[in-house]
C-alpha positions as a printed Julia matrix, in Angstrom:
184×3 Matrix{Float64}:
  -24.9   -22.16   -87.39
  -27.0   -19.3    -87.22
  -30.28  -19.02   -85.97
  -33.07  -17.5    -88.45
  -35.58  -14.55   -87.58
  -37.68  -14.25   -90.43
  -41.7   -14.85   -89.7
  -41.66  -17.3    -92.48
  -39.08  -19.55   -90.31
  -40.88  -18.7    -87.2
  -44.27  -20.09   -88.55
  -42.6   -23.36   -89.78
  -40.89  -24.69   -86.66
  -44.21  -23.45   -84.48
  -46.24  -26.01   -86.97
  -43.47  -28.75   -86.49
  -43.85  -28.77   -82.84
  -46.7   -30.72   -81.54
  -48.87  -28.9    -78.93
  -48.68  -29.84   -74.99
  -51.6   -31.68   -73.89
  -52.78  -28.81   -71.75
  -52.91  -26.47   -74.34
  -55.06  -29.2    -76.13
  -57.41  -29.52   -73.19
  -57.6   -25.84   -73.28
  -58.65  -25.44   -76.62
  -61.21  -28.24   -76.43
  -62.65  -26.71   -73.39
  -62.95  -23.03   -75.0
  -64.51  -24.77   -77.79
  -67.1   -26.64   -76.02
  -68.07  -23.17   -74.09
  -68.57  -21.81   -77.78
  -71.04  -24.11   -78.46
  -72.88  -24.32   -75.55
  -72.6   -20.86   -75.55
  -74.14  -20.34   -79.13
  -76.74  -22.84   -78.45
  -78.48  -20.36   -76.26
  -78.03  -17.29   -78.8
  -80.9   -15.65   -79.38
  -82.44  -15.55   -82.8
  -83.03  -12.19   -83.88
  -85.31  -13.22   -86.52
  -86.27  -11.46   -90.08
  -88.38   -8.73   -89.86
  -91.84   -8.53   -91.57
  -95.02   -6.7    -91.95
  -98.19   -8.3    -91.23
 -101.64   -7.08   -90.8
 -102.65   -6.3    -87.28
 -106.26   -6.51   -88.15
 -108.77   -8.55   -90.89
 -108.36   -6.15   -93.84
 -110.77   -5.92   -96.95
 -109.35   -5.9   -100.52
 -108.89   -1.71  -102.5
 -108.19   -0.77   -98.54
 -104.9     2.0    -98.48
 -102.63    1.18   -95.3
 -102.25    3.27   -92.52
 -100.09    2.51   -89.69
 -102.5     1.28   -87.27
 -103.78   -1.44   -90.14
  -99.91   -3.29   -90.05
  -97.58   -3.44   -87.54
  -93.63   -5.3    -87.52
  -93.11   -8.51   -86.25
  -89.86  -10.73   -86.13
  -90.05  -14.28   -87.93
  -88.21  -17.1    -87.57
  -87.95  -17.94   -91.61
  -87.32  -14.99   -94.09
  -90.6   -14.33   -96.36
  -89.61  -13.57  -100.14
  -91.09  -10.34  -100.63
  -91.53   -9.26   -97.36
  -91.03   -5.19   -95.93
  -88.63   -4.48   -93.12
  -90.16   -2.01   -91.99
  -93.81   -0.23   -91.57
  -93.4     2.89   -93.64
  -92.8     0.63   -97.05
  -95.99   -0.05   -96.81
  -98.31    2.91   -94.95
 -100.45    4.82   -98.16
 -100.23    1.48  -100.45
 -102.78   -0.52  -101.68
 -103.77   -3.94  -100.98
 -104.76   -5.74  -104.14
 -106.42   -8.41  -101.54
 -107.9    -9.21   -98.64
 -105.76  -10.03   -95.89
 -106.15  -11.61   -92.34
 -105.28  -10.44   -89.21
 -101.26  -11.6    -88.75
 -100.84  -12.69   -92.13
  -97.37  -11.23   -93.4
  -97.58   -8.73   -96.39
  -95.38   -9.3    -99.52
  -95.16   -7.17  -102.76
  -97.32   -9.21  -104.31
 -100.03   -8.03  -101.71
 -100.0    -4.4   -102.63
 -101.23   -2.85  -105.6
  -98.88   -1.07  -107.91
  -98.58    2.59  -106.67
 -100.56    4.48  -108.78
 -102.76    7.25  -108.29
 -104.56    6.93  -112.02
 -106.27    3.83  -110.82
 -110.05    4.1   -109.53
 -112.81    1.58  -108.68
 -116.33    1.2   -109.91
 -119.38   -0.82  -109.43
 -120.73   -2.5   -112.43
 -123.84   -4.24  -112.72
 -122.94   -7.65  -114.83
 -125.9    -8.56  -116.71
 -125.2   -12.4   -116.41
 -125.59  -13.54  -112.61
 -124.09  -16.73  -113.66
 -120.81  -15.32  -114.97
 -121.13  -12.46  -111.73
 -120.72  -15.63  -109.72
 -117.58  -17.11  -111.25
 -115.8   -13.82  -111.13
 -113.41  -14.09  -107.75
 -111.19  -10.99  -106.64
 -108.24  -10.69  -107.86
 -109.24  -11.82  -111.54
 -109.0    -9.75  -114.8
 -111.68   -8.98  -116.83
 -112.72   -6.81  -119.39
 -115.61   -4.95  -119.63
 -118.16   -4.82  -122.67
 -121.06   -2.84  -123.51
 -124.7    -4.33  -124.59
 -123.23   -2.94  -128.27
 -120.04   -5.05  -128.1
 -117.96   -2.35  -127.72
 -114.95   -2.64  -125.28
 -115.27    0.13  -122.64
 -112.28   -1.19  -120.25
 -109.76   -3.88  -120.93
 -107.09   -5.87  -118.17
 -109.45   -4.38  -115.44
 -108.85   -6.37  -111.57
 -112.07   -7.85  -109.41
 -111.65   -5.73  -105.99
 -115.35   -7.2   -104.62
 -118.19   -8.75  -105.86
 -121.46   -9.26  -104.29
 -124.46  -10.67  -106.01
 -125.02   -9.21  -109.56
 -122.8    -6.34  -108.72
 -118.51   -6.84  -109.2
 -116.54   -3.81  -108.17
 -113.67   -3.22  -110.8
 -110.19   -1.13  -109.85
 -109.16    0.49  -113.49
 -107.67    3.97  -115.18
 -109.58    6.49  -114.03
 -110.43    7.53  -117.99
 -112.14    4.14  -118.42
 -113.56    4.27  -115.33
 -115.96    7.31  -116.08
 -117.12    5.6   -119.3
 -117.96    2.17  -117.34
 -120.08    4.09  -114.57
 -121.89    6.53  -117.23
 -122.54    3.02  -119.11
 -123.6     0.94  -115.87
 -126.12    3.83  -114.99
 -128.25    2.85  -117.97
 -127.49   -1.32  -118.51
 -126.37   -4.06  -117.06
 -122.9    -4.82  -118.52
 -120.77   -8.33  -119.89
 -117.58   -8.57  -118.5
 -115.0   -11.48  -120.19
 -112.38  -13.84  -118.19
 -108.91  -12.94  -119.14
């Protein structure tokens, strides 16, 4: 009878044999150190930008407005890092810790441009919220700006952010009459 060598053999008969109770012991003792051990592991966190101050709406980011902070729960939508985030736009308000999101920021474009318009109905000037989308109309019915976003409002006046080219016609137009703006 010969004696086989091969890893394959090896394997089997170490899987036959049924380990020695102090090898048991052993293992269940490095085992329990694991877990106490990972029970005190520190939780890096997920990394998020948040605002370090109360911010108004239309207000570009510099890097003393936000600053990084580590959260226990991931945020969808959330920036790792300050410098995603330093030059945008924030299509909101935001409060002082609250964690910034994509859906925070305005789309990065440099065609966009706000404007004070004088609505001529106070009732509708105080159902308009920021955030919304209007469009703006002239006393003649014609449409001057379409898919336009609230950025303020105060009293009879809502500040609208839209293209620069529609822009110029809406202020020229707001100089001279009050103007309708319609819900989208």
């Amino acid at each position: 009878m010969t004696l086989s060598t091969t890893f394959l053999d090896r394997l089997r008969c170490l899987t036959r044999r049924r380990p020695s109770i102090a090898w048991r012991r052993f293992l269940a003792l490095g085992l329990a150190l694991l877990a106490v051990s990972t029970s005190f592991w520190p939780d890096v966190g997920h990394p998020a930008v948040v605002a370090s101050r109360d911010l108004p709406a239309g207000v570009p980011l510099s890097s003393a407005d936000v600053r990084l902070v580590s959260l226990t729960t991931p945020i969808s939508g959330s920036f790792p890092g300050v410098d995603a985030v330093v030059g945008r736009t924030l299509r909101d308000a935001a409060r002082e810790g609250a964690p910034l999101t994509d859906f925070d920021l305005a789309a990065t474009s440099g065609d966009q441009v706000s404007v004070a318009v004088r609505v001529a109905d106070q009732g509708l000037a105080d159902v308009v919220r920021m955030g919304d989308r209007v469009d703006v109309v002239s006393p003649s019915a014609e449409v001057l700006a379409e898919n336009a976003s609230v950025r303020e409002t105060r009293g009879q006046v809502v500040v609208l952010t839209l293209p620069r080219l529609n822009a110029n016609r809406v202020a020229a137009m707001s100089l001279d009459h009050a103007l309708a703006v319609t819900l989208r």
